[in-house]
mmCIF file of C-alpha atoms in Angstrom:
data_model
loop_
_atom_site.group_PDB
_atom_site.id
_atom_site.type_symbol
_atom_site.label_atom_id
_atom_site.label_comp_id
_atom_site.label_asym_id
_atom_site.label_seq_id
_atom_site.Cartn_x
_atom_site.Cartn_y
_atom_site.Cartn_z
ATOM 1 C CA MET C 1 -11.647 -3.216 -3.010
ATOM 2 C CA SER C 2 -10.466 -5.513 -0.297
ATOM 3 C CA THR C 3 -11.969 -5.755 3.146
ATOM 4 C CA LEU C 4 -8.953 -7.601 4.538
ATOM 5 C CA ALA C 5 -8.125 -6.618 8.114
ATOM 6 C CA ILE C 6 -4.757 -5.134 7.156
ATOM 7 C CA VAL C 7 -6.429 -2.751 4.687
ATOM 8 C CA GLU C 8 -9.190 -1.891 7.143
ATOM 9 C CA ALA C 9 -6.589 -1.054 9.803
ATOM 10 C CA PHE C 10 -5.373 1.853 7.662
ATOM 11 C CA ARG C 11 -8.731 2.925 6.190
ATOM 12 C CA ASP C 12 -9.248 5.897 8.544
ATOM 13 C CA LEU C 13 -5.836 7.507 8.008
ATOM 14 C CA PRO C 14 -6.030 10.851 6.214
ATOM 15 C CA ASP C 15 -4.748 10.770 2.639
ATOM 16 C CA THR C 16 -2.544 13.831 2.174
ATOM 17 C CA ARG C 17 -1.749 13.098 -1.467
ATOM 18 C CA ARG C 18 -3.199 15.476 -4.017
ATOM 19 C CA GLU C 19 -6.489 14.228 -5.419
ATOM 20 C CA ALA C 20 -5.613 14.611 -9.084
ATOM 21 C CA GLY C 21 -4.299 11.344 -10.411
ATOM 22 C CA ARG C 22 -5.036 9.324 -7.265
ATOM 23 C CA ARG C 23 -5.683 5.761 -8.440
ATOM 24 C CA HIS C 24 -5.089 3.654 -5.346
ATOM 25 C CA GLU C 25 -6.454 3.986 -1.846
ATOM 26 C CA LEU C 26 -3.916 4.986 0.768
ATOM 27 C CA ALA C 27 -5.033 2.017 2.889
ATOM 28 C CA LEU C 28 -4.050 -0.404 0.108
ATOM 29 C CA CYS C 29 -0.659 1.280 -0.363
ATOM 30 C CA LEU C 30 0.061 1.081 3.363
ATOM 31 C CA ALA C 31 -1.091 -2.529 3.614
ATOM 32 C CA LEU C 32 1.210 -3.547 0.758
ATOM 33 C CA PHE C 33 4.086 -1.533 2.246
ATOM 34 C CA THR C 34 3.592 -3.233 5.610
ATOM 35 C CA LEU C 35 3.547 -6.690 4.029
ATOM 36 C CA ALA C 36 6.619 -5.967 1.903
ATOM 37 C CA VAL C 37 8.604 -4.769 4.921
ATOM 38 C CA SER C 38 7.416 -7.806 6.886
ATOM 39 C CA ALA C 39 8.698 -9.962 4.020
ATOM 40 C CA GLY C 40 12.148 -8.401 4.403
ATOM 41 C CA CYS C 41 12.101 -5.639 1.772
ATOM 42 C CA ARG C 42 14.398 -2.797 2.784
ATOM 43 C CA GLY C 43 13.950 -0.293 -0.004
ATOM 44 C CA PHE C 44 11.514 0.902 -2.616
ATOM 45 C CA LEU C 45 13.101 -1.090 -5.444
ATOM 46 C CA ALA C 46 13.028 -4.262 -3.342
ATOM 47 C CA MET C 47 9.401 -3.509 -2.585
ATOM 48 C CA GLY C 48 8.668 -3.123 -6.295
ATOM 49 C CA ASP C 49 10.336 -6.463 -7.002
ATOM 50 C CA TRP C 50 8.290 -8.081 -4.235
ATOM 51 C CA LEU C 51 5.047 -6.604 -5.613
ATOM 52 C CA ASN C 52 5.882 -7.953 -9.067
ATOM 53 C CA SER C 53 6.871 -11.375 -7.739
ATOM 54 C CA TYR C 54 3.580 -11.835 -5.894
ATOM 55 C CA ARG C 55 1.360 -9.813 -8.213
ATOM 56 C CA ASP C 56 -1.148 -12.568 -9.002
ATOM 57 C CA GLU C 57 -1.608 -13.543 -5.367
ATOM 58 C CA LEU C 58 -1.856 -9.929 -4.202
ATOM 59 C CA VAL C 59 -4.441 -9.091 -6.875
ATOM 60 C CA GLU C 60 -6.478 -12.132 -5.851
ATOM 61 C CA TRP C 61 -6.350 -11.286 -2.136
ATOM 62 C CA PHE C 62 -6.739 -7.505 -2.287
ATOM 63 C CA ALA C 63 -8.975 -7.223 -5.388
ATOM 64 C CA PRO C 64 -7.741 -3.745 -6.379
ATOM 65 C CA PRO C 65 -9.727 -1.760 -8.953
ATOM 66 C CA LYS C 66 -8.982 -2.936 -12.495
ATOM 67 C CA ASN C 67 -6.707 -5.609 -10.973
ATOM 68 C CA ARG C 68 -3.875 -3.076 -10.797
ATOM 69 C CA LEU C 69 -1.542 -2.837 -7.836
ATOM 70 C CA PRO C 70 0.145 0.436 -6.951
ATOM 71 C CA SER C 71 3.702 0.723 -8.202
ATOM 72 C CA TYR C 72 6.588 1.118 -5.810
ATOM 73 C CA SER C 73 6.782 4.798 -6.804
ATOM 74 C CA THR C 74 3.119 5.287 -5.855
ATOM 75 C CA ILE C 75 3.772 3.694 -2.478
ATOM 76 C CA ARG C 76 6.917 5.801 -2.110
ATOM 77 C CA ARG C 77 4.995 9.033 -2.768
ATOM 78 C CA ALA C 78 2.344 7.998 -0.241
ATOM 79 C CA LEU C 79 5.016 7.285 2.367
ATOM 80 C CA LEU C 80 6.786 10.601 1.818
ATOM 81 C CA LYS C 81 3.658 12.462 2.958
ATOM 82 C CA LEU C 82 2.633 10.016 5.669
ATOM 83 C CA ASP C 83 2.074 10.912 9.309
ATOM 84 C CA TYR C 84 4.096 8.063 10.821
ATOM 85 C CA ALA C 85 2.581 8.485 14.269
ATOM 86 C CA ALA C 86 -0.873 7.890 12.769
ATOM 87 C CA TYR C 87 0.489 4.953 10.719
ATOM 88 C CA SER C 88 1.944 3.246 13.782
ATOM 89 C CA ASP C 89 -1.306 3.406 15.790
ATOM 90 C CA PRO C 90 -3.138 0.609 13.903
ATOM 91 C CA ILE C 91 -0.034 -1.583 13.933
#
């Protein structure tokens, strides 16, 4: 897993998702969300398109387990349960 600063910034946030089926760290999901929004994505489908467009580069930089990035729906589910005050602190 990546030790990039953007991932590390979110590493200490509590993950409120249920443990069963959790494949991606919350920190990775939030880092990718932050980058996608910074790139101009304004919706989950746009974010999914962005993830697919830059998949190879993102896999190289973030080194996710099994070289799999979270889908936009995984990021969406993580965001639905997110404490936004805690998310904004590292930013």
